[in-house]
C-alpha atoms as one frame of an Amber mdcrd trajectory, in Angstrom:
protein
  50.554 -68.707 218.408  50.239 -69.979 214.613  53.008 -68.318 212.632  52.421
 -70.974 209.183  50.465 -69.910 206.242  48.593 -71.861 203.987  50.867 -71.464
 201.140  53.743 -73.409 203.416  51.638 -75.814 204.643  54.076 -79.451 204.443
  52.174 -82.442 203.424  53.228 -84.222 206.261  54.943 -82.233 208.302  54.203
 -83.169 211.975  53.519 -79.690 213.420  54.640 -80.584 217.737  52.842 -77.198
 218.876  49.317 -78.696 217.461  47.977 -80.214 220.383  48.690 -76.868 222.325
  45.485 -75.207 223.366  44.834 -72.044 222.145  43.798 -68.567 223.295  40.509
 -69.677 222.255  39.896 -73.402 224.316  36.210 -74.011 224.847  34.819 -77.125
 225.691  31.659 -79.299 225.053  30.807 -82.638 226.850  34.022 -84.685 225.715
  34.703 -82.229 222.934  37.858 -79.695 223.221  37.613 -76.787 220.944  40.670
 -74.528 220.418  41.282 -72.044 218.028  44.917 -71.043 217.107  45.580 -67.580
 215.664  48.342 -65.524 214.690  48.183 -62.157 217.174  45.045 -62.727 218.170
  43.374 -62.214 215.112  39.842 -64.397 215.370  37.491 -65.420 218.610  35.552
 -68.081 219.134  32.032 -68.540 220.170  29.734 -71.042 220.954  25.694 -71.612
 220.902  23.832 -74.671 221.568  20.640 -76.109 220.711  19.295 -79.452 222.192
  17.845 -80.771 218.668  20.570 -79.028 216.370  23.931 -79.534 218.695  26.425
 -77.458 219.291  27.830 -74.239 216.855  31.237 -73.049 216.976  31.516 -69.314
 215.157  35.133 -68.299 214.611  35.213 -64.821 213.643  38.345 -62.867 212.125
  39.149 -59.472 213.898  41.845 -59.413 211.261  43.454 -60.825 208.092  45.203
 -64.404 208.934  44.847 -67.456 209.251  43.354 -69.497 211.323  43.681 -73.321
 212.759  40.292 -74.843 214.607  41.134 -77.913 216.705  38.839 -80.647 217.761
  39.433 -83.890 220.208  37.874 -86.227 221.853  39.152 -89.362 223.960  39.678
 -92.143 221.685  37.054 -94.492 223.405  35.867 -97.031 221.527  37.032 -95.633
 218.405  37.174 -97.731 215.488  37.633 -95.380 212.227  36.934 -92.092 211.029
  34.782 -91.305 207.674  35.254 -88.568 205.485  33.903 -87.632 202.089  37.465
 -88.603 200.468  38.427 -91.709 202.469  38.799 -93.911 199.860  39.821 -96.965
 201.078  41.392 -95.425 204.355  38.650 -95.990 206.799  40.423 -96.484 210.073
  42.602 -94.391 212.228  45.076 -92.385 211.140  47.607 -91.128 213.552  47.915
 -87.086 213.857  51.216 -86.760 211.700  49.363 -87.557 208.867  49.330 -85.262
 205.621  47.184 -82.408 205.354  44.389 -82.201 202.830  43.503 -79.534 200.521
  39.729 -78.781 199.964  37.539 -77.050 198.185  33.714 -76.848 195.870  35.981
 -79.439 193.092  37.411 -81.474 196.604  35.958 -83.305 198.828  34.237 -81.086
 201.674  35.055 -79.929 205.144  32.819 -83.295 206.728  33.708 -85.971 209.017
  32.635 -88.670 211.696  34.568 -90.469 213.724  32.834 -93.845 214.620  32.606
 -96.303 217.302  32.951-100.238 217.351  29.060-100.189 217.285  29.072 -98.076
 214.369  28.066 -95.091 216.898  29.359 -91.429 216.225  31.940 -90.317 218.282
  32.980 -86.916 217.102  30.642 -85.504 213.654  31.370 -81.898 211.961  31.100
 -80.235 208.808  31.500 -76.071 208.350  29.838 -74.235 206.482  32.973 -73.215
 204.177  32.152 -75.781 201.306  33.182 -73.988 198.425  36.735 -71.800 199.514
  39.956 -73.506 199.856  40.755 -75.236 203.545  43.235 -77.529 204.750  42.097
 -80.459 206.804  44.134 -83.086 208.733  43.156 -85.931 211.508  44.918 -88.783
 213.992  45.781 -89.718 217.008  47.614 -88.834 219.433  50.422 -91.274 220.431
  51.005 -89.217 224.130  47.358 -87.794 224.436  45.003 -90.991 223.633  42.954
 -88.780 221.795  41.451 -87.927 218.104  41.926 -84.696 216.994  40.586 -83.248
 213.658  42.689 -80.048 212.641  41.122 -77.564 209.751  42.992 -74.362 208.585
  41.735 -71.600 206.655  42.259 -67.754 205.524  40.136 -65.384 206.826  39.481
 -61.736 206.256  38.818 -59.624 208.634  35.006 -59.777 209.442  34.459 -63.132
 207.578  33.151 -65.975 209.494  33.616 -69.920 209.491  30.918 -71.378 211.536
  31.086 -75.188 212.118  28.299 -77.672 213.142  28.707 -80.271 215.688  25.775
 -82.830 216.186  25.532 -84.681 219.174  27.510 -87.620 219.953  25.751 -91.153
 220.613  23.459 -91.861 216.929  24.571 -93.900 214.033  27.120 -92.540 211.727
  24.804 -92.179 208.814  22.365 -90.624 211.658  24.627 -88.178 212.088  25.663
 -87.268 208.373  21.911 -87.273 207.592  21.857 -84.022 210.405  25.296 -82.243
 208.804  23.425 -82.568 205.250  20.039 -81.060 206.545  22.166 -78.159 207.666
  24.154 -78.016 204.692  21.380 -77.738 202.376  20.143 -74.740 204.336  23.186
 -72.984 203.997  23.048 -69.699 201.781  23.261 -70.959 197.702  23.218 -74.180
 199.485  19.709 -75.036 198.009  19.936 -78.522 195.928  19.089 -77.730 192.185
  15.973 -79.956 191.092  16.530 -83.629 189.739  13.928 -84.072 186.709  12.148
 -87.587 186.888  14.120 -88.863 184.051  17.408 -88.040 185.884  16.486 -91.274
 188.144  15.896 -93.793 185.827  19.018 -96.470 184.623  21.471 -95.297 182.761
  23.221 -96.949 179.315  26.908 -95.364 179.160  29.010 -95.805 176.211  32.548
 -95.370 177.864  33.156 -99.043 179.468  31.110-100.721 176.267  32.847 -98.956
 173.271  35.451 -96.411 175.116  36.075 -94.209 172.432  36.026 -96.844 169.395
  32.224 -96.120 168.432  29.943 -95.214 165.463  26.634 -93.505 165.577  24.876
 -97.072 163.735  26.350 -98.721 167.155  25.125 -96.274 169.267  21.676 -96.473
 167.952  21.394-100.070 168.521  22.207-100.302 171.947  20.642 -97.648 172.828
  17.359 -99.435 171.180  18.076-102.157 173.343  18.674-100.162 176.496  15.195
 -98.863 176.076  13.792-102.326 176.038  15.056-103.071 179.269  14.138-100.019
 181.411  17.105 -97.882 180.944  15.904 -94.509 180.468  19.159 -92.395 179.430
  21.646 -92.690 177.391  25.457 -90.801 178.317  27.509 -90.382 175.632  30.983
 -90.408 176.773  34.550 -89.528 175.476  35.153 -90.359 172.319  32.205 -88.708
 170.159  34.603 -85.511 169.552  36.982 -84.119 166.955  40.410 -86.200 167.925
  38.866 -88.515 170.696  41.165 -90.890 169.563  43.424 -93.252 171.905  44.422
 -92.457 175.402  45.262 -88.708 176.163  43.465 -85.734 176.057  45.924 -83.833
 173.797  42.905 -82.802 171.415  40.544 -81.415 173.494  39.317 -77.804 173.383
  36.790 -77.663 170.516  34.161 -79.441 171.326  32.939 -80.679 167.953  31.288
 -84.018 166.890  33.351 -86.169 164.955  32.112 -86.214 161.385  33.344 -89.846
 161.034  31.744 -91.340 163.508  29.000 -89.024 164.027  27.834 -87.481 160.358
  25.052 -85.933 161.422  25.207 -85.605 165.863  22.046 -84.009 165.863  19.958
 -86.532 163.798  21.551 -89.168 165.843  20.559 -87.838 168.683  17.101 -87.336
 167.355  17.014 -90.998 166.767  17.858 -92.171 170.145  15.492 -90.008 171.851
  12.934 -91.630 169.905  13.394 -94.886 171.414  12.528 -93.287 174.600  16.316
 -92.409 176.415  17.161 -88.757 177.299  20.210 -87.675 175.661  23.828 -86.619
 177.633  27.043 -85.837 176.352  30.451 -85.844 178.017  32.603 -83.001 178.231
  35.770 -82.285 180.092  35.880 -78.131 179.568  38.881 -77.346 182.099  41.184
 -79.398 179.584  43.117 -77.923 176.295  44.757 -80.432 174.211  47.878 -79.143
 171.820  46.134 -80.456 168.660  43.100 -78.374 168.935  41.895 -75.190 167.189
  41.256 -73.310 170.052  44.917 -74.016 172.115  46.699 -71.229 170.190  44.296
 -68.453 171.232  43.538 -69.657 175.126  46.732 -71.382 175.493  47.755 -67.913
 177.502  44.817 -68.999 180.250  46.244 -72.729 180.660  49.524 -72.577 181.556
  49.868 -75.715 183.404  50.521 -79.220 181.882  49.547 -82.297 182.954  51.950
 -85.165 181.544  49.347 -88.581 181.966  46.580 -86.416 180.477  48.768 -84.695
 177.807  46.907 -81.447 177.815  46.895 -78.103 179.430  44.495 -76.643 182.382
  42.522 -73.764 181.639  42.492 -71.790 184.836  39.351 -70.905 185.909  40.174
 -67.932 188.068  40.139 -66.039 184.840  36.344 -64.657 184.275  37.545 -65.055
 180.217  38.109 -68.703 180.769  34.866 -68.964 183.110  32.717 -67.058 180.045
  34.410 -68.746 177.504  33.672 -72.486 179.426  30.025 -71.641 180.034  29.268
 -70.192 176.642  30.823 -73.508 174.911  28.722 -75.984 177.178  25.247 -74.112
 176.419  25.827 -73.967 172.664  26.735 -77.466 172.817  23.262 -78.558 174.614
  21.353 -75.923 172.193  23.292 -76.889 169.107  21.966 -80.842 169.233  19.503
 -80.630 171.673  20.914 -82.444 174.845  19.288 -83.393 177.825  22.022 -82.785
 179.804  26.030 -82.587 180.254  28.393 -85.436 181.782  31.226 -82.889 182.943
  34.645 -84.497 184.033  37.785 -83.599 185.178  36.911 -80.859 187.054  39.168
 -81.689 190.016  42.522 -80.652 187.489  41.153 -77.074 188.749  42.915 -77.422
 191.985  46.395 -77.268 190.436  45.622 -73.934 190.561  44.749 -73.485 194.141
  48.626 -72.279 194.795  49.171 -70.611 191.584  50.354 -66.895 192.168  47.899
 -64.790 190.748  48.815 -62.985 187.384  50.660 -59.384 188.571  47.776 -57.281
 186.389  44.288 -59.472 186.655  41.408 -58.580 184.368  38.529 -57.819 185.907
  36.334 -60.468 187.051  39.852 -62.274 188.548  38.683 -65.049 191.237  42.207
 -65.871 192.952  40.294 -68.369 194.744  39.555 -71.880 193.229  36.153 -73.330
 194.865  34.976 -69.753 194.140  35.935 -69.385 190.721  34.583 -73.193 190.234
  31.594 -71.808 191.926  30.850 -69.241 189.423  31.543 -71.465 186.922  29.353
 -73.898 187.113  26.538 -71.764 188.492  26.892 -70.053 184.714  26.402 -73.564
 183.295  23.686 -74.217 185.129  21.678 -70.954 184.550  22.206 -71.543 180.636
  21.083 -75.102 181.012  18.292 -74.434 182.974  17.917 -71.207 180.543  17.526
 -73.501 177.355  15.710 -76.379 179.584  14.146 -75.146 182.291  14.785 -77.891
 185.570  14.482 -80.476 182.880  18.252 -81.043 182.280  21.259 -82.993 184.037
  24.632 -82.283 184.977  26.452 -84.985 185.955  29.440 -84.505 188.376  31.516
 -87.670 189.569  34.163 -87.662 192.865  35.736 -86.356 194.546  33.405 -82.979
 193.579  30.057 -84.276 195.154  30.261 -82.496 198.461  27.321 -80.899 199.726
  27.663 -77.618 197.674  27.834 -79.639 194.489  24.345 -80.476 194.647  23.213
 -76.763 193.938  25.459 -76.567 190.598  25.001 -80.668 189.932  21.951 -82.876
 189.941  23.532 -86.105 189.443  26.722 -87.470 191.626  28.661 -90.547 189.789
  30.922 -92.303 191.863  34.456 -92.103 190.258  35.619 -94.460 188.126  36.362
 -98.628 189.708  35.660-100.767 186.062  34.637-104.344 187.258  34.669-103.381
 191.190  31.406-103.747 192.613  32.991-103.480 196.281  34.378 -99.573 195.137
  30.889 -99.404 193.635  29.184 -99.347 196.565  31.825 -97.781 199.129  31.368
 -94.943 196.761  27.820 -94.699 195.940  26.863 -95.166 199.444  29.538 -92.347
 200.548  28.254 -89.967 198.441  24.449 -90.827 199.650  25.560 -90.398 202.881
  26.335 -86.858 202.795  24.447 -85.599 199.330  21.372 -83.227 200.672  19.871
 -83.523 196.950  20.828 -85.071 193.910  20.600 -88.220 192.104  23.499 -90.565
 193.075  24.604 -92.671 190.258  26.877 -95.353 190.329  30.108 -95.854 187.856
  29.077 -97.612 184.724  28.823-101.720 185.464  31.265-103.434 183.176  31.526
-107.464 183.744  33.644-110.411 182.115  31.328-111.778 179.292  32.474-115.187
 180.386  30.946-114.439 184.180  28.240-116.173 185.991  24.883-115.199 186.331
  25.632-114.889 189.802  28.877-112.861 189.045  26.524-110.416 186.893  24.361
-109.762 189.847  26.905-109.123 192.077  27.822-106.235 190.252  24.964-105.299
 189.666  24.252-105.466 193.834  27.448-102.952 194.148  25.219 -99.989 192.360
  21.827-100.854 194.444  21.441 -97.901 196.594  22.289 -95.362 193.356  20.791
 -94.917 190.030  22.271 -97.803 188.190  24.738 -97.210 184.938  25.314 -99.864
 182.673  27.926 -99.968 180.304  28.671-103.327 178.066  27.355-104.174 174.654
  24.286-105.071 175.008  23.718-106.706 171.310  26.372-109.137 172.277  24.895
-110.592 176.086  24.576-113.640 176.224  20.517-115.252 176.622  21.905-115.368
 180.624  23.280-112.607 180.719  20.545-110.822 179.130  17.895-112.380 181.764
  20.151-111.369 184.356  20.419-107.561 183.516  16.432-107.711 182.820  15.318
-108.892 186.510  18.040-106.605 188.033  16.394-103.816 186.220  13.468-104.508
 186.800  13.270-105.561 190.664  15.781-102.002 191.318  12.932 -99.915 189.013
  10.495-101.516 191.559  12.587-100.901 194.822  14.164 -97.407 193.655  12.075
 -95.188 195.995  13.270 -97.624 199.125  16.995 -97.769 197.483  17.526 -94.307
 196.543  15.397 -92.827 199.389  18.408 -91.293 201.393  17.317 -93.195 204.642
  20.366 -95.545 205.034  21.504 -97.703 207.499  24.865 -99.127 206.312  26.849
-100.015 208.956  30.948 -99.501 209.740  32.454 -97.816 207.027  36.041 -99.702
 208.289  33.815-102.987 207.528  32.940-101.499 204.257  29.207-101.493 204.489
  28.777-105.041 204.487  24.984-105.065 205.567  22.741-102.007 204.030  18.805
-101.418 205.384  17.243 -99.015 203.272  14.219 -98.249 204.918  10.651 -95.500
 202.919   7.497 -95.300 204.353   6.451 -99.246 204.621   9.074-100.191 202.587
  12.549-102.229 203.397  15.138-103.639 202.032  18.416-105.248 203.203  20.864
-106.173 201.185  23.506-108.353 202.472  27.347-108.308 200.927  28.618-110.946
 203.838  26.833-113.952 205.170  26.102-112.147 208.060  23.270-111.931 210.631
  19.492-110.040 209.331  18.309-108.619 212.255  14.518-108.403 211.128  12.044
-106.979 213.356   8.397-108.095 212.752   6.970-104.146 212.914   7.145-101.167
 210.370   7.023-102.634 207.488   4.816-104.282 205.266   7.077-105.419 202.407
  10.422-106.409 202.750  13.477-107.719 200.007  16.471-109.640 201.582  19.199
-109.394 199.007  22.059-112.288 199.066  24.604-110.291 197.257  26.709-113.036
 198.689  27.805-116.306 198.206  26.223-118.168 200.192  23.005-119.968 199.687
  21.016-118.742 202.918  20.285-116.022 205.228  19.862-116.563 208.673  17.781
-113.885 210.176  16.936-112.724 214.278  13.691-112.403 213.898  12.442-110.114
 216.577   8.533-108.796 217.703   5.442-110.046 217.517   4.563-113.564 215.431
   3.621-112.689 211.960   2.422-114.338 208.727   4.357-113.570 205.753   4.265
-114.789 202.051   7.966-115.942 200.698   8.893-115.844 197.668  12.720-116.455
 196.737  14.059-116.119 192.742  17.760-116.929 191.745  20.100-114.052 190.433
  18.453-114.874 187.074  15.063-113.858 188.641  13.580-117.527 188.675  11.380
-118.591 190.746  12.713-121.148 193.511   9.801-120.845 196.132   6.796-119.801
 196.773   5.306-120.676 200.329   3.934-118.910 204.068   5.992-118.512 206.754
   5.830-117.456 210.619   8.103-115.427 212.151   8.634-116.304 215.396  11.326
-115.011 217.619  14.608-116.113 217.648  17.248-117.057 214.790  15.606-118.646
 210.927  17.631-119.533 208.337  16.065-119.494 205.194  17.313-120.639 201.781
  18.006-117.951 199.108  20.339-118.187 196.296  23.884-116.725 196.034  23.305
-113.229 194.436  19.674-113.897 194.939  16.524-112.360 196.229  13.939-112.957
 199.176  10.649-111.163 199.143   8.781-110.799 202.526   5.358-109.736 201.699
   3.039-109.213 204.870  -0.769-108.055 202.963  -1.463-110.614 200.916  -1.382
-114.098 202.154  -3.126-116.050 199.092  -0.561-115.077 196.491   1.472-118.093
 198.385  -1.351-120.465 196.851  -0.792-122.220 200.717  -2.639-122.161 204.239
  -1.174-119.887 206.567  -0.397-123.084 208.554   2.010-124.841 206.584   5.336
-124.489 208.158   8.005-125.328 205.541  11.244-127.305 206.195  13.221-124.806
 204.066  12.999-122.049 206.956  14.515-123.143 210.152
């Protein structure tokens, strides 16, 4: 029996009983199930559906809590994926720590993965928003992988967890769990306006908080020009954004020396085309604001490398108070939208005794006060804007439930790392049932190749793209590099950004990504690795070298076909222009590092060559 509670939970605290079975021990193919209660206080049930998998319902009979085990044999196993994995994408063993989550961390999702890339074990439950404890490994004495959640129930409540079947891809697999998730009750992703897809020119990584309005205005001008078709404006534009720290947060106000007139200035870049977002980080009260002395009471906890308070958002005062400052913000100056950060801090909270005499409207837990926080912001943004609007939330708060409060999910912050870039963006794809995915601003040495430029460019492919250096200062190669990158993802964004990825081991970090819409492919390679390329099912297809090299060898497969190539360098100029037949069996075919390949199967005569030439430069 399970005598620990969550509140004494150790971090890494190897718990010997844990591989016990339960009362409850039900099993499914490979898959053990076993529920651990104290006195008997939940069951366990199981339905199954050939398409859907298998359900487990665990049902409280009384107030406790609750652990759910599942294992598998280890297999083939290789790693095991989860919405917060970072860079820890192989196996743990089971004494690792325990994880808190909740709506602002991470979500109850995870896939253990084969040497193929195959799914092993894949879950999520449907307890997205509510604070749960996760932990995985395996077993030194059992060679097996067990996953381990624990949660408080009440009695009557339910926890009902999804289990797809074993044997697809991993993304395969993920793309099932975020079907179901979206169904979920509130689970229902809120609508992404048109403009909310288009490139993004951030202000953090060009200016950081060292910018004018006049400065503003002039990239943004140029931003325009180039496809970009939003601008964020991030910390900085407020009363004592000043240096690192955060100690003057809590009002909220433009400051007048760098902004002397927001709203006009905001006017004026909307006029060169861009939709208009502001940052604001609403959970954090800085000492040297206005309003510390009167919520100071609601934010007792500080945070030394921030150098601010928390407000605590159990509080329904705090939650009111947070919601009613973010619409009269957007109303005020007539945003587009809200970049909101830092809403993770909330979880310092998440083992905060509750105040002895609560107000009413007291949430004591986190992911549900969150929850009816940012549901408030959203129904005053979508009050003031109807589904026109953005809010912008950035890791690790994209789980599944996010994309009901959030319409845009940034990857957190890895300045000059395209690899993190597209770990991140592609993690968050992988799971998100709605939702733009955006990628952390691009930020590049202004010394760098071409090449160099593209390559971090590549890392934000398969998300809407955010750029973030001054663009009045590129250089002429620079400038033609950002232009065809632009312009060639604007082109490809319905493949890219479809949701349909194939992206390989997560342990290997993704290093070959098939993006696959109607028609439509594209592959973009980060190694100098293999293209398998079937001659079916599509009729265009882009080969991306977002390596080094200076070819790709592909295994062609299927019937012989006629194609038109055309390759360009990373600075989008032309190299070649010529037909090609695929034939069966290994090509190699010469494309330029950080360059591009298109494949283009309807229209032979844009080659300006017979069908027969064979070329030397594909092998």
């Amino acid at each position: 029996m399970d005598t620990t509670s969550l509140d004494s939970i150790g971090l890494a605290a190897f718990d010997p009983g844990q591989w016990e079975d339960g009362a409850n021990t039900l099993d499914v193919g490979d898959t053990r199930i076993s529920l651990r209660t104290l006195a008997d206080s939940a069951t366990l049930t199981l339905s199954h559906d050939d398409a859907a998998g298998t359900d487990a319902l665990v049902t409280a009979t009384a107030d406790g809590t609750v652990t759910l085990r599942l294992d598998v044999p280890l297999g083939d196993a290789a790693g095991f994926w989860h919405p917060d994995a970072g860079w820890e994408r192989t196996l743990p063993a089971d004494w690792s720590a325990w994880r808190g989550l909740s709506l602002v961390r991470s979500a109850p999702v995870g896939c253990l993965y084969d040497t193929a890339g195959r799914s092993l074990l894949a879950l999520a439950t449907d307890r997205t928003v509510q604070e749960t404890w996760i932990r995985f490994g395996v077993s030194e004495e059992r060679k097996r992988f067990g996953v381990w959640l624990r949660l408080s129930l009440a009695a009557g409540q339910t926890c009902r967890l999804r289990i797809p079947a074993p044997g697809t891809t991993m993304a395969a697999a993920l793309r099932r769990l975020r079907q179901w998730l979206a169904c979920l009750p509130d689970g229902e992703p809120l609508p992404v306006p048109e403009f909310a897809r288009t490139p993004v020119y951030s202000t953090w990584y060009a200016f950081t908080q060292d910018m004018t309005a006049a400065e503003v205005e002039e990239e943004a001008a140029l931003a325009a020009v180039l496809g970009c078709g939003q601008l964020f404006l991030d910390d900085g534009w407020q009363l004592h954004g000043n240096g690192r720290g955060y100690a003057g947060c809590g009002d909220w106000q433009p400051d007048p020396v760098k902004f002397p007139d927001f709203r006009a200035h905001i006017r004026t870049v909307r006029q060169t085309g861009l939709r208009y977002t502001a940052w604001i980080a609403p959970l954090l009260l800085g000492e040297h604001s206005s309003a510390y002395q009167a919520w100071a009471p609601y934010a007792p906890h500080y945070v030394p490398h921030l150098d601010c308070h928390i407000l605590d958002p159990r509080h329904a005062e705090v939650r009111a108070h947070i919601a009613d400052t973010c619409r009269t913000l957007v109303d005020k100056y007539q945003l587009d939208g809200l970049k909101i950060d830092f809403l993770d801090e909330a979880m310092t909270y998440a083992a905060a005794p509750a105040p002895d005499q609560p107000a009413p409207g007291y949430t004591p837990d986190v992911g549900e006060a969150m929850a009816a926080l940012l549901a408030d912001i959203r129904d005053a943004l979508r009050a003031l804007r109807g589904d026109q609007f953005v809010i912008e939330l950035r890791q690790p708060y994209t789980g599944p439930a996010m994309t009901a409060l959030g319409n845009a999910l940034r990857a957190t912050d890895c300045p000059a790392d395209p690899v993190a870039n597209r770990i991140r963006t592609l993690d968050i794809a992988l799971l998100s049932p709605g939702g733009a995915v955006h990628s952390d601003m691009l930020m590049w040495d202004p010394q760098a190749t071409p090449e160099s430029v593209a390559r971090h460019f590549h890392g934000a492919l398969n998300s809407v793209p955010q750029i973030s250096t001054r663009l009045t200062r590129l250089s002429p190669n620079h400038r033609d590099t950002l232009a065809f990158w632009l312009a060639t993802w604007r082109r490809l964004a319905p493949v890219l950004t479809s949701g349909h990825y194939e992206p390989g081991r997560p342990d290997e970090l993704f290093p070959q990504v098939t993006a696959t819409c109607e028609n439509q492919r594209v592959i973009t390679n980060y190694t100098d690795k293999v293209v398998p390329l079937p001659t079916e099912a599509w009729r265009s297809l882009s080969l991306i070298n977002a390596s080094t090299a200076s070819r790709m060898v592909l295994d062609v497969s299927g019937p012989r076909r006629r194609v038109c190539v055309q390759t360009y360098d990373a600075q989008g100029r032309l190299q070649q222009a010529t037909a090609l037949l695929l034939t069966p069996g290994i090509h190699t075919i010469e494309v330029p590092p950080s360059g591009l390949c298109v494949l283009d199967g309807s229209v032979m005569n844009q080659c300006g060559l017979s069908t027969k030439e064979s070329p030397d430069r594909v092998r």
